[in-house]
Amino acid sequence: MHGTKATPYTRAEIAGLLPGSRLIPVSQQYLRYLAPGGYEHGLVRQVDLRDPMSQDTFRLVRGRLPAAPGEAVISAQRLDEQIRPGVTLLATEERRPLRVVGVALFAPTGPNPSVVVFPGSLPDSAFGPADPDQVTHSWLVDAPRPLSWPDVRRLNARGLVVASRAVADSASASKPQYDLKINGSSLPVLPWTGIALLQVVLAAGPAFAVGRRRRAREFALVAAQGGSPAQLRLIALADGLLFGVAGAMAGVAIGIAAVPLAAPGLELWSKTLVDSFSVPWISVTLVAVLGVVAGVLAALAPALGAGRTDAAAVLSGRRERRRDRAGRPLLGAVLVVAGLAATAASARHGVHWIAASALVTQLGLVALVPTLVRLVGGAAARLPLPLRFAVRDAVRNRGRTAPAVAAVMTTVVALTAIGIAWRASAVSPSPYLRDRPQGPAGSLWISAAGLTPQLWDRVRAAVLRELPAGVPLVEGRALATKAGVPLGVSLPEPVRSGNRPILFLDRGYGGLLAGDESLLRYVLGREDPEAVAALHAGKAVVLNPATVRKGRITANVTRQDAGPLDNPEPISLPAVGVPPTGQGWARAVVAPEVAEKLGYGTVTALLAVNPADYRMSPATADRITAAVEAITSHAVVRLETRRGPVDDSVALLVLAVAAAVLVLGMTFVATALAAVEARPDLETMAAVGAAPRTKRAVVAGQALVIALLGTTVGVLAGLPPGAAATRVRSSYEPLFVVRPDGVPVLVRAEPPALLLTIPWPLIALLVVGLPLLAALGGAVFTRSRLPLPRRRVT
């Protein structure tokens, strides 16, 4: 509860409005405080965390709670080497000491506090006067009864803003959880749901086929006793229904149980408390129904096969005659052409449309797979016996081979498309400013805001220890108050057309630096006696002459400390425009004496090594970086070198592991089914004297055929959606970027497309590595002893 009147409500006033209630005050404000690593700026809250009313707003993870004025806990987000339990922070202009005694996670009900102090640690003046839009004084209230909506309206009329738990709970209970209408926000989910459903159906189909094959004698007995084909199909579909229901219920139970178990780890990772969760039963039910539907659909093809069981053949031990399945080549070809055309056009509309187009292409390929398997059979004549047998067995049993190949194919399509899109994002130039040069090539610069002079002295000494004797350090100073609080400086913008936003590469100090001729030489990139003379004469050297008007330049100065933002204070300086050589790395340079004459101070904001004085090696830069990081975590150390592409080896490794698990798992299931059905042929081989290793070779060949067909078709089908994903335009707005000297370096009318690059290692793994690994696995995990022919009594 907090008030909206000009002066804070007193405890007596709040107690009079809520008789019988217990109150504890809460005050908060964004304050600047000094830590061992430099000045910090964050939300400081003053409240008694030991009170039971505060318990649901935080969780202590280290140390203890504040118990006396001058003690504080810090947010886990602020915990580092410089700010930790045992450290003393100094807050407000009076430098009130705040000893850190613990670390806590805070609930994300609003801005998370950086520091929470015990009541009485800071004076009331530290929390006001504040920005009118910011709440600094509030109360936690334990009322005798829950506050109803009429109570909230009554208090609102008195100028209080009230958050009632009872009102919030009743509102959330009466509000419908989800809108089931198909609208623009739910449409993007549909193609991904369709792809997932297709993947599950094709992956589970061979497993149900194996089960139907192992239960062939049971189906034959049912048929021999008068069971109709429809009844046989219902028995097989019941398997899919049973496993679908069991899998869906197990998945729902595991998913619901995993959330509270994962919550503590998620809190430590996000460094904030996780809201109490409620089960969205509508969504959970829809997912469970989708799982049941997937189980039934996966069992559909085996159920159709069960309905055609030849009871006489099965019971007599003969091979069943099966109808040749040619697929739907015409329908498949039409869907493939339509899907490829839609993929080419969908790049303009986003990845969801690409996914929908890829789904159409995959459905067409599923219909074409039996025809592709038959075409491959024509190339088996000159292959060795195990491979020739495997290819012809796959062609003869296309009803079993096609689903397995299609399952592998759909997985590889997704992995190929993701790999291409990821590699394109890694090798393409980054649009983010952090990857663009922010200093002359070969220079090392150190930038930081909020460091004390003592810390800057330590940083300077650490850098000089790593440099050869006589190498100078360039120092750039930013405008500040007399007390050393940095100020914001807004210099005139360069002339531009249109309404595009502008970003400056000036690292936060407005592009105005104070320094001597060494700084001027650093930003100009050359020796310039006229510019040095102007600097000594008290003029601002402006590196964008277009912003100089009548020999002067005007800038706006604003405060950035804890107090309310002042109105911008304009300052006018005599100036001379001097264009830089190459890139300037500052928009204006003045002498420190000029800032003093204007009533301002200066603080160090930049240390740099000019490449004209010393070419820094990467090893030296690494040592300097380690030394500076040991002093403060606030500083940024960077050696300006040419940036290479982002290392995407970890992402490709994850894709490779996923491909190995999924592709090999599906291949081994399909190979097990093929081995069961090939038993009569293996018995014949044993009868005519085939070597024991022949069985291993045959099973390895069956695994190789299934994996190689699936991965080859999948890679070819994954190339179009992956290429289309690289053409998708990002959602960020056109941007106008200028150097710190105000000279434009990038005018982006529209976001650039990514560079299409094929991840050849991933493609090689999919097309060559996984099929060979599948063949090796089939050979290793197969018993070499050939089955002996069964002797039947006639």
Coordinates of C-alpha atoms in Angstrom, one line a residue, residues 340 343 354 358 361-362 365 409-421 710-726 756 758-759 763 766:
L340 CA 9.1 -25.9 -51.9
T343 CA 9.2 -22.3 -48.5
I354 CA 8.7 -21.6 -43.1
A358 CA 8.4 -27.5 -44.5
T361 CA 7.1 -30.8 -48.0
Q362 CA 7.7 -33.5 -45.4
L365 CA 8.1 -36.9 -49.0
M409 CA 14.1 -38.2 -42.7
T410 CA 11.8 -35.9 -40.7
T411 CA 14.4 -35.7 -37.8
V412 CA 17.2 -34.9 -40.2
V413 CA 15.2 -32.3 -42.0
A414 CA 14.8 -30.3 -38.7
L415 CA 18.4 -30.8 -37.7
T416 CA 19.7 -29.7 -41.1
A417 CA 17.5 -26.6 -41.2
I418 CA 18.5 -25.6 -37.6
G419 CA 22.2 -26.2 -38.4
I420 CA 22.1 -24.0 -41.5
A421 CA 20.3 -21.2 -39.8
G710 CA 16.6 -41.4 -44.4
T711 CA 19.6 -39.1 -43.8
T712 CA 20.2 -38.4 -47.5
V713 CA 16.6 -37.5 -48.2
G714 CA 16.4 -35.5 -45.0
V715 CA 19.5 -33.4 -45.7
L716 CA 18.2 -32.6 -49.2
A717 CA 14.8 -31.7 -47.8
G718 CA 16.3 -29.6 -45.0
L719 CA 18.4 -27.4 -47.2
P720 CA 15.4 -25.2 -48.5
P721 CA 13.9 -24.3 -45.1
G722 CA 17.4 -23.7 -43.7
A723 CA 18.2 -21.4 -46.6
A724 CA 14.8 -19.7 -46.2
A725 CA 15.5 -19.1 -42.5
T726 CA 18.6 -17.1 -43.5
L756 CA 24.1 -18.7 -46.4
I758 CA 26.4 -24.9 -45.2
P759 CA 27.6 -26.6 -41.9
I763 CA 26.1 -32.6 -43.0
L766 CA 24.4 -37.0 -41.0

